[in-house]
Amino acid sequence: MDYSFQTKTNRTALRQGFRDGIPIGLGYFAVSFSLGIVARNAGLSPFQGFLASALCSASAGEYAGFTLIAAMGTFLEIAVITFITNARYLLMSCALSQKADPALPLRHRLLTSFYITDELFAISIARPGFMNPYYTYGAILIASPCWAFGTALGVIAGNLMPLRLVSAFSVALYGMFLAVIIPAARKEKVIAGLILLSFSASFGAAYLPVISNLSDGTRTIILTVVISASAAILFPRKSEEERTQV
């Protein structure tokens, strides 16, 4: 094997990944800053917010976790809701495993799988041929610190800003979620109906007998599993081949 050639290839892939990770990192910083406000409201310190984002690069999963922390949820509730919220990464891992060279060492597989996010998955899966782990490392070098430091700075800012301004920034994360669900709801009526059902069920669960006595975290877990599972069974998504045939 020509090791000098391999080293040069890895360095090139690292630089390309770093370049492609810059816009992702900037977007991560903006989102995680608002997430830091939520973490601050849950009582986390800047270091705790930094550590949470360094170990969990998922906005929805972290938001759910911070919300449960604020609601005095149990460790089990936080673990379960984080697992459910981030379950899509299991599918992304399976897809990326098909892009890995069969000879790729286990250490590279573990490192790249730990940092799978929607954006990093997208740029990695789009590259032709086998996935070079150093390309992913390059993107991680800029994206991960932006995500972690953005959360920490959000906590710090939340401690320094006036209460009204903190409340205003707390709403910013809801704006991000609206930006995610509105285009999908406008495109598909089923998704729009499920969103409305989720809102209604969440509101009703707080007042219905028996289920209203459960903690906020447990109610969220139950509603997430029941609604998503029912939607998958009743409204399965067609594959590209089936859509083409129709």
Tab-separated table of C-alpha atoms in Angstrom:
chain	number	residue	atom	x	y	z
A	1	MET	CA	0.000	0.000	0.000
A	2	ASP	CA	1.256	3.495	-0.849
A	3	TYR	CA	0.985	5.104	2.611
A	4	SER	CA	2.159	8.530	1.408
A	5	PHE	CA	-0.661	8.589	-1.129
A	6	GLN	CA	-3.177	7.469	1.510
A	7	THR	CA	-2.001	10.180	3.925
A	8	LYS	CA	-2.326	12.832	1.238
A	9	THR	CA	-5.822	11.610	0.383
A	10	ASN	CA	-6.874	11.731	4.047
A	11	ARG	CA	-5.533	15.275	4.441
A	12	THR	CA	-7.442	16.394	1.367
A	13	ALA	CA	-10.623	14.778	2.673
A	14	LEU	CA	-10.076	16.428	6.065
A	15	ARG	CA	-9.765	19.884	4.476
A	16	GLN	CA	-12.825	19.316	2.302
A	17	GLY	CA	-14.858	18.189	5.300
A	18	PHE	CA	-13.765	21.221	7.312
A	19	ARG	CA	-14.726	23.517	4.422
A	20	ASP	CA	-18.147	21.901	4.005
A	21	GLY	CA	-18.669	21.956	7.770
A	22	ILE	CA	-18.296	25.741	8.111
A	23	PRO	CA	-21.881	26.657	7.084
A	24	ILE	CA	-23.172	23.760	9.168
A	25	GLY	CA	-21.222	25.020	12.181
A	26	LEU	CA	-22.601	28.541	11.790
A	27	GLY	CA	-26.143	27.186	11.669
A	28	TYR	CA	-25.453	24.983	14.683
A	29	PHE	CA	-24.166	27.956	16.667
A	30	ALA	CA	-27.352	29.964	16.077
A	31	VAL	CA	-29.651	27.085	17.020
A	32	SER	CA	-27.619	25.933	20.021
A	33	PHE	CA	-27.505	29.486	21.395
A	34	SER	CA	-31.305	29.421	21.686
A	35	LEU	CA	-31.040	25.895	23.083
A	36	GLY	CA	-28.698	27.285	25.745
A	37	ILE	CA	-31.469	29.639	26.878
A	38	VAL	CA	-33.691	26.592	27.422
A	39	ALA	CA	-30.870	24.870	29.304
A	40	ARG	CA	-30.442	27.937	31.502
A	41	ASN	CA	-34.170	27.940	32.287
A	42	ALA	CA	-33.813	24.286	33.301
A	43	GLY	CA	-31.124	25.269	35.812
A	44	LEU	CA	-28.033	24.069	33.957
A	45	SER	CA	-24.683	25.820	34.274
A	46	PRO	CA	-22.652	26.879	31.204
A	47	PHE	CA	-20.345	23.879	31.635
A	48	GLN	CA	-23.296	21.500	31.948
A	49	GLY	CA	-24.860	22.974	28.813
A	50	PHE	CA	-21.538	22.640	26.987
A	51	LEU	CA	-21.137	19.027	28.110
A	52	ALA	CA	-24.713	18.140	27.152
A	53	SER	CA	-24.223	19.443	23.606
A	54	ALA	CA	-20.761	17.893	23.312
A	55	LEU	CA	-22.227	14.469	24.124
A	56	CYS	CA	-25.576	14.827	22.322
A	57	SER	CA	-25.539	16.638	18.985
A	58	ALA	CA	-29.310	16.669	18.485
A	59	SER	CA	-31.506	19.725	18.953
A	60	ALA	CA	-34.787	17.850	19.391
A	61	GLY	CA	-33.242	15.319	21.763
A	62	GLU	CA	-31.562	17.979	23.876
A	63	TYR	CA	-34.659	20.163	23.945
A	64	ALA	CA	-36.739	17.213	25.141
A	65	GLY	CA	-34.105	16.406	27.759
A	66	PHE	CA	-33.855	19.994	29.025
A	67	THR	CA	-37.648	20.231	29.169
A	68	LEU	CA	-37.841	17.094	31.292
A	69	ILE	CA	-35.052	18.361	33.548
A	70	ALA	CA	-37.044	21.554	34.089
A	71	ALA	CA	-40.122	19.428	34.842
A	72	MET	CA	-38.125	17.375	37.392
A	73	GLY	CA	-38.294	14.261	35.214
A	74	THR	CA	-36.550	11.057	36.235
A	75	PHE	CA	-33.351	9.719	34.665
A	76	LEU	CA	-35.352	6.917	33.047
A	77	GLU	CA	-37.833	9.351	31.484
A	78	ILE	CA	-35.025	11.475	30.070
A	79	ALA	CA	-33.246	8.403	28.673
A	80	VAL	CA	-36.405	7.037	27.046
A	81	ILE	CA	-37.587	10.295	25.458
A	82	THR	CA	-34.073	11.038	24.179
A	83	PHE	CA	-33.892	7.567	22.642
A	84	ILE	CA	-37.280	7.965	20.962
A	85	THR	CA	-36.528	11.464	19.704
A	86	ASN	CA	-33.175	10.415	18.246
A	87	ALA	CA	-34.247	7.016	16.908
A	88	ARG	CA	-33.931	8.242	13.308
A	89	TYR	CA	-30.160	8.185	13.713
A	90	LEU	CA	-30.325	4.394	13.829
A	91	LEU	CA	-31.578	4.445	10.244
A	92	MET	CA	-28.927	6.973	9.227
A	93	SER	CA	-26.243	4.747	10.743
A	94	CYS	CA	-27.488	1.780	8.718
A	95	ALA	CA	-27.429	3.860	5.529
A	96	LEU	CA	-23.901	5.148	6.189
A	97	SER	CA	-22.667	1.649	6.979
A	98	GLN	CA	-23.333	0.796	3.336
A	99	LYS	CA	-20.987	3.630	2.320
A	100	ALA	CA	-18.136	2.361	4.492
A	101	ASP	CA	-15.254	0.402	3.021
A	102	PRO	CA	-15.479	-3.213	4.286
A	103	ALA	CA	-11.850	-2.864	5.430
A	104	LEU	CA	-12.566	0.282	7.480
A	105	PRO	CA	-11.272	-0.261	11.055
A	106	LEU	CA	-13.768	-0.420	13.913
A	107	ARG	CA	-12.380	2.730	15.578
A	108	HIS	CA	-13.337	4.831	12.549
A	109	ARG	CA	-16.792	3.282	12.429
A	110	LEU	CA	-17.395	4.097	16.101
A	111	LEU	CA	-16.137	7.683	15.849
A	112	THR	CA	-18.127	8.565	12.732
A	113	SER	CA	-21.289	6.920	14.088
A	114	PHE	CA	-21.091	8.957	17.308
A	115	TYR	CA	-21.283	12.241	15.392
A	116	ILE	CA	-24.102	11.433	12.976
A	117	THR	CA	-26.479	14.391	12.632
A	118	ASP	CA	-28.972	15.267	9.892
A	119	GLU	CA	-26.559	17.695	8.234
A	120	LEU	CA	-23.377	15.619	8.589
A	121	PHE	CA	-25.254	12.596	7.304
A	122	ALA	CA	-26.425	14.560	4.262
A	123	ILE	CA	-22.974	15.742	3.184
A	124	SER	CA	-21.394	12.344	3.888
A	125	ILE	CA	-23.982	10.245	2.046
A	126	ALA	CA	-23.847	12.575	-0.978
A	127	ARG	CA	-20.151	11.954	-1.665
A	128	PRO	CA	-19.438	9.368	-4.373
A	129	GLY	CA	-17.743	6.087	-3.592
A	130	PHE	CA	-16.794	4.773	-0.166
A	131	MET	CA	-17.009	7.228	2.725
A	132	ASN	CA	-13.633	8.563	3.864
A	133	PRO	CA	-13.902	9.000	7.661
A	134	TYR	CA	-11.467	11.916	7.535
A	135	TYR	CA	-14.001	13.915	5.548
A	136	THR	CA	-16.477	13.447	8.398
A	137	TYR	CA	-13.784	14.320	10.946
A	138	GLY	CA	-13.119	17.591	9.121
A	139	ALA	CA	-16.789	18.556	9.299
A	140	ILE	CA	-16.944	17.517	12.956
A	141	LEU	CA	-13.931	19.692	13.840
A	142	ILE	CA	-15.948	22.831	13.066
A	143	ALA	CA	-19.548	21.712	13.601
A	144	SER	CA	-19.229	20.068	17.027
A	145	PRO	CA	-17.414	22.946	18.825
A	146	CYS	CA	-19.883	25.467	17.375
A	147	TRP	CA	-22.757	23.385	18.729
A	148	ALA	CA	-21.260	22.910	22.191
A	149	PHE	CA	-19.929	26.464	22.677
A	150	GLY	CA	-23.156	27.935	21.296
A	151	THR	CA	-25.109	26.163	24.030
A	152	ALA	CA	-22.691	27.323	26.733
A	153	LEU	CA	-22.855	30.925	25.517
A	154	GLY	CA	-26.631	30.703	25.448
A	155	VAL	CA	-26.629	29.725	29.123
A	156	ILE	CA	-24.222	32.574	29.940
A	157	ALA	CA	-26.312	35.077	27.992
A	158	GLY	CA	-29.441	33.843	29.738
A	159	ASN	CA	-27.832	34.605	33.089
A	160	LEU	CA	-26.833	38.121	32.009
A	161	MET	CA	-29.824	39.280	29.961
A	162	PRO	CA	-33.015	40.791	31.430
A	163	LEU	CA	-35.869	38.354	32.061
A	164	ARG	CA	-37.983	39.724	29.195
A	165	LEU	CA	-35.168	39.251	26.706
A	166	VAL	CA	-34.550	35.725	27.971
A	167	SER	CA	-38.221	34.926	27.412
A	168	ALA	CA	-37.986	36.301	23.884
A	169	PHE	CA	-34.967	34.126	23.066
A	170	SER	CA	-36.722	31.107	24.535
A	171	VAL	CA	-39.310	31.421	21.795
A	172	ALA	CA	-36.627	31.286	19.088
A	173	LEU	CA	-36.305	27.507	19.344
A	174	TYR	CA	-40.030	27.126	18.782
A	175	GLY	CA	-39.537	29.128	15.591
A	176	MET	CA	-36.995	26.548	14.447
A	177	PHE	CA	-39.456	23.713	15.002
A	178	LEU	CA	-42.161	25.627	13.138
A	179	ALA	CA	-39.759	26.057	10.233
A	180	VAL	CA	-39.396	22.278	10.176
A	181	ILE	CA	-43.046	21.238	10.445
A	182	ILE	CA	-44.845	23.917	8.400
A	183	PRO	CA	-43.303	23.088	4.978
A	184	ALA	CA	-43.961	19.375	5.543
A	185	ALA	CA	-47.531	20.086	6.701
A	186	ARG	CA	-48.232	22.199	3.614
A	187	LYS	CA	-46.903	19.460	1.373
A	188	GLU	CA	-48.783	16.520	2.913
A	189	LYS	CA	-52.225	16.612	4.507
A	190	VAL	CA	-51.471	13.530	6.612
A	191	ILE	CA	-48.572	15.269	8.336
A	192	ALA	CA	-50.694	18.381	8.898
A	193	GLY	CA	-53.383	16.249	10.501
A	194	LEU	CA	-50.880	14.439	12.709
A	195	ILE	CA	-49.411	17.752	13.894
A	196	LEU	CA	-52.853	19.027	14.877
A	197	LEU	CA	-53.600	15.688	16.541
A	198	SER	CA	-50.352	15.898	18.514
A	199	PHE	CA	-51.177	19.398	19.745
A	200	SER	CA	-54.704	18.358	20.730
A	201	ALA	CA	-53.595	15.134	22.394
A	202	SER	CA	-50.888	16.910	24.376
A	203	PHE	CA	-53.390	19.480	25.608
A	204	GLY	CA	-56.060	16.913	26.400
A	205	ALA	CA	-53.648	14.562	28.205
A	206	ALA	CA	-53.030	17.257	30.807
A	207	TYR	CA	-56.719	17.129	31.833
A	208	LEU	CA	-57.896	13.585	31.125
A	209	PRO	CA	-58.404	11.229	34.088
A	210	VAL	CA	-55.561	8.828	34.941
A	211	ILE	CA	-53.108	10.068	32.285
A	212	SER	CA	-53.165	13.594	33.737
A	213	ASN	CA	-51.794	12.137	36.976
A	214	LEU	CA	-48.667	10.970	35.170
A	215	SER	CA	-45.591	13.147	34.961
A	216	ASP	CA	-45.042	15.400	31.953
A	217	GLY	CA	-42.203	13.189	30.771
A	218	THR	CA	-44.225	9.975	30.908
A	219	ARG	CA	-47.148	11.598	29.073
A	220	THR	CA	-44.789	12.836	26.356
A	221	ILE	CA	-43.288	9.367	25.917
A	222	ILE	CA	-46.705	7.687	25.682
A	223	LEU	CA	-48.089	10.207	23.187
A	224	THR	CA	-44.936	10.080	21.043
A	225	VAL	CA	-44.968	6.291	20.775
A	226	VAL	CA	-48.740	5.928	20.253
A	227	ILE	CA	-49.139	8.691	17.654
A	228	SER	CA	-45.986	7.872	15.657
A	229	ALA	CA	-46.681	4.120	15.667
A	230	SER	CA	-50.309	4.640	14.635
A	231	ALA	CA	-49.259	6.967	11.822
A	232	ALA	CA	-46.684	4.464	10.557
A	233	ILE	CA	-49.293	1.683	10.481
A	234	LEU	CA	-52.214	3.671	9.045
A	235	PHE	CA	-50.288	5.914	6.655
A	236	PRO	CA	-47.132	4.094	5.505
A	237	ARG	CA	-44.897	6.135	3.189
A	238	LYS	CA	-44.532	4.802	-0.341
A	239	SER	CA	-41.097	4.061	-1.738
A	240	GLU	CA	-39.785	5.948	-4.754
A	241	GLU	CA	-40.519	2.951	-7.004
A	242	GLU	CA	-44.145	2.762	-5.843
A	243	ARG	CA	-44.586	6.519	-6.384
A	244	THR	CA	-43.172	6.220	-9.906
A	245	GLN	CA	-45.525	3.344	-10.726
A	246	VAL	CA	-48.523	5.331	-9.469
